[in-house]
Amino acid sequence: MHFNQRFNKCIKIIILTLLCNEMEKNFVSNFEDTKPYYRNVVSGPLASQNNAQHHVSIRLKERDREFGKGHICSGVLIAPSVVLTAGHCIYNHKKKQSYHSSELIVVMGTLNRYHSTEQTLIYGVTHYYQSSTSHVQNLHNNLVIIMLERDVPTTTETVKMISWENFDNLSKNRNTKNLKVTAFLHNEEGLPLNQLMFLNASITSLSRLDCLKYICVDLSNIHLQDYGAPLIIDNQLIGIMSYSLDKYSTFMFIDITQYTDWIRQNIGDGHHRNSSAWGILGLIALTIFTIKQSKRLQYENK
């Protein structure tokens, strides 16, 4: 009798284990089906660490508690603590005001929007610069400089700055070939794809006023909604994705060669502690503090 009881107990444990395993499989399967990302189904090469080390993902910190959900735009690293992206990326359309720098984070060193690795770097944002003439509605001067909380180490293999100052104005090079865009894409239903893509691009010959102010680019019917994505040629940054003329045809990239002086003026040497404007503000704050302390000591000595 004792043996039968033990045998029955073992059978029950085995059955319960099998049921639990089956329930776990069903749960995992259902969970996978509800994930907010999908495998890439577009034609074209995936980006690699060799051709996309400059690419960054700009995210809302609050939304990114589940890694990847906070992505709002792409951007590009141009100096140890400097990222460029489209100006309207940092604008909260619901509240009709720009996001505070503390609401933003910058993620780099990963080719999968939803997957963090040991090489993934996550940085806070201290402040950003926009032109005084920028306009969210008409996208005039739609460029923003984001300053990171610290420098990206030069020894990091998965993240590298891209050159941006040594390219002639594109007005002389409208037939430029070998253009590439690194970007996160969406499928036809507007759902985000997980892998970063390395896309072929070509400059269009549209006779539009927009194409005189921007770089008009054709991406062969790619579903690109990733504002801030960089346009590059031979590892040289020349443009930042701003908007599209129509649904999936011609894309407008900001010609950064028109902004080089403005960028240099604001980033200083490109390091965290040496950005020009914040260095000046720090000096002013120190001066005010010194004056107040001096006056206080004079008052106490009277």
Coordinates of N, CA, C and O in Angstrom, one line a residue, residues 82-205:
V82 N 28.4 64.8 -28.3 CA 27.5 65.6 -29.2 C 26.7 64.7 -30.1 O 27.4 63.9 -30.9
V83 N 25.4 64.8 -30.2 CA 24.6 64.1 -31.1 C 23.7 65.1 -31.9 O 23.2 66.1 -31.4
L84 N 23.6 64.8 -33.2 CA 22.7 65.6 -34.0 C 21.4 64.8 -34.4 O 21.5 63.6 -34.6
T85 N 20.3 65.5 -34.4 CA 19.1 64.9 -34.9 C 18.1 66.0 -35.4 O 18.5 67.2 -35.4
A86 N 16.9 65.6 -35.8 CA 16.0 66.6 -36.3 C 15.3 67.3 -35.1 O 15.1 66.7 -34.1
G87 N 15.1 68.6 -35.3 CA 14.6 69.4 -34.2 C 13.3 69.0 -33.7 O 13.0 69.1 -32.5
H88 N 12.4 68.6 -34.5 CA 11.0 68.3 -34.1 C 11.0 67.0 -33.3 O 10.0 66.6 -32.7
C89 N 12.1 66.2 -33.2 CA 12.2 65.0 -32.4 C 12.0 65.3 -30.9 O 11.6 64.4 -30.2
I90 N 12.5 66.4 -30.5 CA 12.4 66.7 -29.1 C 11.2 67.5 -28.7 O 11.2 68.1 -27.6
Y91 N 10.2 67.6 -29.6 CA 9.0 68.4 -29.3 C 7.9 67.5 -29.0 O 7.6 66.5 -29.6
N92 N 7.2 67.8 -27.8 CA 6.0 67.0 -27.4 C 4.8 67.7 -28.0 O 4.4 68.7 -27.5
H93 N 4.2 67.0 -29.0 CA 3.1 67.6 -29.7 C 1.8 67.6 -28.9 O 1.0 68.5 -29.1
K94 N 1.7 66.7 -27.9 CA 0.5 66.7 -27.1 C 0.5 67.9 -26.1 O -0.5 68.5 -25.9
K95 N 1.7 68.2 -25.5 CA 1.8 69.3 -24.6 C 2.2 70.6 -25.3 O 2.2 71.6 -24.7
K96 N 2.5 70.5 -26.6 CA 2.9 71.7 -27.4 C 4.1 72.4 -26.8 O 4.1 73.6 -26.7
Q97 N 5.0 71.6 -26.4 CA 6.3 72.2 -25.8 C 7.4 71.2 -26.0 O 7.1 70.0 -26.2
S98 N 8.6 71.7 -25.9 CA 9.8 70.8 -26.1 C 9.9 69.9 -24.8 O 9.6 70.3 -23.7
Y99 N 10.4 68.7 -25.0 CA 10.8 67.8 -23.9 C 11.9 68.5 -23.1 O 12.8 69.1 -23.6
H100 N 11.8 68.3 -21.8 CA 13.0 68.7 -20.9 C 14.1 67.7 -21.2 O 13.9 66.5 -21.4
S101 N 15.3 68.2 -21.1 CA 16.5 67.3 -21.3 C 16.5 66.1 -20.4 O 17.0 65.0 -20.8
S102 N 16.0 66.2 -19.2 CA 16.0 65.1 -18.3 C 15.0 64.0 -18.7 O 15.1 62.9 -18.2
E103 N 14.1 64.3 -19.6 CA 13.2 63.3 -20.1 C 13.8 62.4 -21.2 O 13.2 61.4 -21.6
L104 N 15.0 62.8 -21.7 CA 15.5 62.1 -22.8 C 16.7 61.2 -22.4 O 17.5 61.5 -21.5
I105 N 16.9 60.1 -23.2 CA 18.2 59.4 -23.1 C 18.6 59.1 -24.5 O 17.8 59.1 -25.5
V106 N 19.9 58.8 -24.6 CA 20.5 58.4 -25.9 C 21.1 57.0 -25.8 O 22.0 56.8 -24.9
V107 N 20.7 56.1 -26.7 CA 21.2 54.7 -26.7 C 22.0 54.5 -27.9 O 21.7 54.9 -29.0
M108 N 23.2 53.8 -27.7 CA 24.1 53.6 -28.8 C 24.8 52.2 -28.6 O 24.8 51.7 -27.5
G109 N 25.4 51.7 -29.7 CA 26.1 50.5 -29.6 C 25.3 49.2 -29.7 O 25.7 48.1 -29.4
T110 N 24.1 49.4 -30.2 CA 23.2 48.2 -30.5 C 22.6 48.3 -31.9 O 22.2 49.4 -32.3
L111 N 22.5 47.2 -32.6 CA 21.9 47.2 -33.9 C 20.4 46.7 -33.9 O 19.8 46.7 -34.9
N112 N 20.0 46.3 -32.7 CA 18.6 45.9 -32.5 C 17.9 46.9 -31.6 O 18.3 47.0 -30.4
R113 N 16.9 47.5 -32.1 CA 16.2 48.5 -31.3 C 15.7 48.0 -29.9 O 15.6 48.7 -29.0
Y114 N 15.4 46.7 -29.9 CA 14.7 46.1 -28.7 C 15.7 45.2 -27.9 O 15.2 44.5 -27.0
H115 N 17.0 45.2 -28.2 CA 17.9 44.3 -27.5 C 19.1 45.0 -27.0 O 19.8 45.6 -27.8
S116 N 19.3 45.0 -25.7 CA 20.5 45.6 -25.1 C 21.6 44.5 -24.9 O 21.3 43.4 -24.5
T117 N 22.8 44.8 -25.2 CA 24.0 43.9 -25.0 C 25.0 44.5 -24.0 O 24.8 45.7 -23.6
E118 N 26.1 43.8 -23.8 CA 27.1 44.4 -23.0 C 27.8 45.6 -23.6 O 28.4 46.4 -22.9
Q119 N 27.7 45.7 -24.9 CA 28.3 46.8 -25.6 C 27.4 48.0 -25.7 O 27.8 49.1 -26.2
T120 N 26.1 47.9 -25.3 CA 25.2 49.0 -25.4 C 25.5 50.1 -24.4 O 25.8 49.8 -23.2
L121 N 25.5 51.3 -24.8 CA 25.8 52.5 -24.0 C 24.5 53.3 -23.9 O 23.8 53.5 -24.9
I122 N 24.2 53.8 -22.7 CA 23.0 54.6 -22.4 C 23.4 55.9 -21.7 O 24.0 55.8 -20.6
Y123 N 23.1 57.0 -22.3 CA 23.5 58.3 -21.8 C 22.3 59.2 -21.5 O 21.4 59.2 -22.3
G124 N 22.4 60.0 -20.4 CA 21.5 61.0 -20.2 C 21.8 62.3 -21.0 O 22.9 62.4 -21.6
V125 N 20.9 63.2 -21.0 CA 21.1 64.5 -21.8 C 21.1 65.6 -20.8 O 20.3 65.8 -20.0
T126 N 22.1 66.5 -20.9 CA 22.2 67.6 -20.0 C 21.5 68.8 -20.6 O 20.8 69.6 -19.9
H127 N 21.6 69.1 -21.9 CA 20.9 70.2 -22.5 C 21.0 70.0 -24.1 O 21.6 69.1 -24.5
Y128 N 20.3 70.9 -24.8 CA 20.4 70.8 -26.2 C 20.3 72.2 -26.8 O 19.9 73.2 -26.1
Y129 N 20.7 72.4 -28.0 CA 20.7 73.7 -28.7 C 19.8 73.6 -29.9 O 19.9 72.7 -30.7
Q130 N 19.0 74.6 -30.1 CA 18.2 74.8 -31.3 C 18.4 76.2 -31.8 O 18.6 77.2 -31.0
S131 N 18.3 76.4 -33.1 CA 18.4 77.7 -33.7 C 17.2 78.6 -33.2 O 16.1 78.1 -33.0
S132 N 17.5 79.9 -33.0 CA 16.4 80.8 -32.5 C 15.4 81.0 -33.6 O 14.2 81.4 -33.3
T133 N 15.7 80.6 -34.8 CA 14.7 80.7 -35.9 C 14.1 79.4 -36.3 O 13.3 79.3 -37.3
S134 N 14.3 78.3 -35.5 CA 13.7 77.0 -35.8 C 12.2 77.1 -35.6 O 11.7 77.8 -34.7
H135 N 11.5 76.3 -36.3 CA 10.0 76.3 -36.2 C 9.5 74.9 -36.4 O 9.8 74.2 -37.4
V136 N 8.7 74.4 -35.4 CA 8.3 73.0 -35.4 C 7.3 72.8 -36.5 O 7.3 71.7 -37.2
Q137 N 6.4 73.7 -36.8 CA 5.3 73.5 -37.8 C 5.8 73.5 -39.2 O 5.5 72.6 -40.0
N138 N 6.6 74.5 -39.6 CA 7.1 74.5 -41.0 C 8.5 73.8 -41.1 O 9.1 73.8 -42.2
L139 N 9.0 73.3 -40.0 CA 10.3 72.6 -40.0 C 11.5 73.5 -40.5 O 12.5 73.0 -41.0
H140 N 11.4 74.8 -40.3 CA 12.4 75.7 -40.7 C 13.6 75.5 -39.7 O 13.4 75.5 -38.5
N141 N 14.8 75.4 -40.2 CA 16.0 75.1 -39.4 C 15.8 74.0 -38.4 O 16.0 74.1 -37.2
N142 N 15.3 72.9 -39.0 CA 14.9 71.7 -38.2 C 16.1 70.8 -37.8 O 16.2 69.7 -38.1
L143 N 17.0 71.4 -37.0 CA 18.1 70.7 -36.5 C 18.4 71.0 -35.0 O 18.1 72.1 -34.6
V144 N 18.8 70.0 -34.3 CA 19.0 70.2 -32.9 C 20.3 69.5 -32.5 O 20.7 68.4 -33.0
I145 N 21.1 70.1 -31.6 CA 22.3 69.6 -31.1 C 22.0 69.1 -29.6 O 21.6 69.9 -28.8
I146 N 22.3 67.8 -29.4 CA 22.0 67.2 -28.1 C 23.4 67.0 -27.4 O 24.3 66.4 -28.0
M147 N 23.5 67.5 -26.2 CA 24.7 67.3 -25.4 C 24.5 66.2 -24.4 O 23.6 66.2 -23.6
L148 N 25.4 65.3 -24.4 CA 25.4 64.1 -23.5 C 25.9 64.4 -22.1 O 26.7 65.3 -22.0
E149 N 25.6 63.6 -21.1 CA 26.0 63.8 -19.8 C 27.5 63.5 -19.6 O 28.1 64.0 -18.6
R150 N 28.1 62.8 -20.5 CA 29.5 62.5 -20.4 C 30.0 62.1 -21.8 O 29.2 61.8 -22.7
D151 N 31.3 62.1 -21.9 CA 31.9 61.7 -23.2 C 31.8 60.2 -23.5 O 31.9 59.4 -22.5
V152 N 31.7 59.9 -24.7 CA 31.7 58.5 -25.1 C 33.2 58.1 -25.2 O 34.0 58.7 -25.8
P153 N 33.6 57.0 -24.5 CA 35.0 56.6 -24.5 C 35.5 56.3 -25.9 O 34.8 55.6 -26.7
T154 N 36.7 56.8 -26.2 CA 37.2 56.5 -27.6 C 37.7 55.1 -27.7 O 37.9 54.6 -28.9
T155 N 37.7 54.4 -26.6 CA 38.1 52.9 -26.7 C 37.0 52.0 -27.0 O 37.2 50.8 -27.2
T156 N 35.7 52.6 -27.0 CA 34.6 51.7 -27.3 C 34.5 51.3 -28.8 O 34.5 52.1 -29.7
E157 N 34.5 50.0 -29.0 CA 34.6 49.5 -30.3 C 33.3 49.6 -31.1 O 33.3 49.7 -32.3
T158 N 32.2 49.5 -30.4 CA 30.9 49.5 -31.0 C 30.3 50.9 -31.3 O 29.3 51.0 -32.0
V159 N 31.0 51.9 -30.8 CA 30.5 53.3 -31.0 C 31.6 54.2 -31.4 O 32.7 54.3 -30.7
K160 N 31.5 54.9 -32.5 CA 32.5 55.8 -33.0 C 31.8 57.1 -33.6 O 30.7 57.0 -34.1
M161 N 32.5 58.2 -33.5 CA 32.0 59.4 -34.0 C 32.2 59.3 -35.6 O 33.0 58.6 -36.1
I162 N 31.3 60.1 -36.2 CA 31.4 60.2 -37.7 C 31.9 61.6 -38.1 O 31.7 62.6 -37.4
S163 N 32.7 61.7 -39.1 CA 33.2 62.9 -39.6 C 32.1 63.7 -40.2 O 31.2 63.2 -40.9
W164 N 32.1 65.1 -40.1 CA 31.0 65.9 -40.6 C 31.5 67.2 -41.1 O 30.6 68.0 -41.7
E165 N 32.7 67.6 -41.0 CA 33.2 68.9 -41.4 C 33.9 69.0 -42.7 O 34.3 70.1 -43.1
N166 N 34.2 67.9 -43.3 CA 35.1 68.0 -44.5 C 34.5 67.7 -45.8 O 35.1 67.1 -46.7
F167 N 33.2 68.1 -46.0 CA 32.5 67.8 -47.2 C 32.1 69.1 -47.9 O 31.5 69.9 -47.2
D168 N 32.3 69.2 -49.2 CA 31.9 70.4 -49.9 C 30.4 70.5 -50.0 O 29.7 69.5 -49.9
N169 N 29.9 71.7 -50.1 CA 28.4 71.9 -50.2 C 27.8 71.0 -51.3 O 28.3 71.0 -52.4
L170 N 26.7 70.4 -50.9 CA 26.1 69.4 -51.9 C 25.5 70.1 -53.1 O 25.2 69.4 -54.1
S171 N 25.4 71.4 -53.1 CA 24.9 72.1 -54.3 C 25.8 71.8 -55.5 O 25.4 71.9 -56.7
K172 N 27.1 71.5 -55.2 CA 28.0 71.2 -56.3 C 28.1 69.7 -56.6 O 28.8 69.3 -57.4
N173 N 27.4 68.9 -55.8 CA 27.5 67.5 -55.9 C 26.2 66.8 -55.9 O 26.0 65.8 -55.3
R174 N 25.2 67.3 -56.7 CA 23.9 66.7 -56.7 C 23.8 65.3 -57.3 O 22.8 64.6 -57.2
N175 N 24.8 64.9 -58.0 CA 24.8 63.6 -58.6 C 25.7 62.6 -57.8 O 26.1 61.6 -58.3
T176 N 25.9 62.9 -56.6 CA 26.7 62.1 -55.7 C 26.1 60.7 -55.6 O 24.9 60.5 -55.4
K177 N 27.0 59.7 -55.8 CA 26.6 58.3 -55.6 C 27.1 57.7 -54.3 O 27.7 58.4 -53.6
N178 N 26.8 56.5 -54.1 CA 27.2 55.8 -52.9 C 26.7 56.4 -51.6 O 27.3 56.3 -50.6
L179 N 25.5 57.0 -51.7 CA 24.9 57.5 -50.5 C 24.2 56.3 -49.7 O 23.7 55.4 -50.3
K180 N 24.3 56.4 -48.4 CA 23.7 55.4 -47.5 C 22.9 56.1 -46.4 O 23.2 57.2 -46.0
V181 N 21.9 55.4 -45.9 CA 21.2 55.8 -44.8 C 21.1 54.7 -43.8 O 20.8 53.5 -44.1
T182 N 21.4 55.0 -42.5 CA 21.2 54.0 -41.4 C 19.9 54.4 -40.7 O 19.8 55.5 -40.3
A183 N 19.0 53.4 -40.6 CA 17.7 53.8 -40.0 C 16.9 52.5 -39.5 O 17.2 51.4 -40.0
F184 N 16.0 52.7 -38.5 CA 15.1 51.7 -38.1 C 13.8 52.0 -38.9 O 13.3 53.1 -39.1
L185 N 13.3 50.9 -39.5 CA 12.1 51.0 -40.4 C 10.8 50.5 -39.8 O 10.8 50.0 -38.7
H186 N 9.7 50.7 -40.5 CA 8.4 50.1 -40.2 C 7.9 49.3 -41.3 O 8.3 49.5 -42.5
N187 N 7.0 48.4 -41.0 CA 6.4 47.6 -42.1 C 5.2 48.4 -42.7 O 4.9 49.5 -42.3
E188 N 4.5 47.8 -43.6 CA 3.4 48.5 -44.3 C 2.3 48.8 -43.4 O 1.5 49.8 -43.6
E189 N 2.1 48.1 -42.2 CA 1.1 48.4 -41.3 C 1.6 49.5 -40.3 O 0.8 49.9 -39.3
G190 N 2.8 50.0 -40.4 CA 3.3 51.0 -39.5 C 3.9 50.5 -38.3 O 4.2 51.2 -37.3
L191 N 4.1 49.1 -38.2 CA 4.7 48.5 -37.0 C 6.2 48.5 -37.1 O 6.8 48.3 -38.2
P192 N 6.9 48.8 -36.0 CA 8.4 49.0 -36.1 C 9.1 47.6 -36.3 O 8.7 46.6 -35.7
L193 N 10.1 47.7 -37.1 CA 11.0 46.5 -37.3 C 12.2 46.7 -36.3 O 12.6 47.8 -36.0
N194 N 12.8 45.5 -35.9 CA 13.7 45.6 -34.8 C 15.2 45.9 -35.2 O 15.9 46.5 -34.5
Q195 N 15.6 45.5 -36.4 CA 17.0 45.6 -36.8 C 17.3 46.9 -37.5 O 16.5 47.4 -38.4
L196 N 18.4 47.5 -37.2 CA 18.9 48.7 -37.9 C 19.3 48.3 -39.4 O 20.0 47.3 -39.6
M197 N 18.9 49.1 -40.3 CA 19.1 48.8 -41.7 C 20.2 49.8 -42.3 O 20.4 50.9 -41.8
F198 N 20.9 49.3 -43.3 CA 21.9 50.1 -44.1 C 21.4 50.2 -45.5 O 21.6 49.3 -46.3
L199 N 20.8 51.3 -45.8 CA 20.0 51.5 -47.0 C 20.8 52.3 -48.1 O 21.5 53.2 -47.8
N200 N 20.6 51.8 -49.4 CA 21.1 52.6 -50.5 C 20.2 53.8 -50.7 O 19.0 53.7 -50.6
A201 N 20.8 54.9 -51.1 CA 20.0 56.1 -51.4 C 20.5 56.8 -52.6 O 21.7 56.6 -53.0
S202 N 19.7 57.6 -53.2 CA 20.1 58.4 -54.3 C 19.4 59.8 -54.3 O 18.3 59.9 -53.8
I203 N 20.1 60.8 -54.7 CA 19.6 62.2 -54.7 C 18.7 62.3 -55.9 O 19.0 62.0 -57.1
T204 N 17.5 62.8 -55.7 CA 16.5 63.0 -56.8 C 16.7 64.3 -57.5 O 17.4 65.2 -57.0
S205 N 16.1 64.4 -58.7 CA 16.3 65.6 -59.5 C 15.0 66.3 -59.6 O 14.7 66.9 -60.6

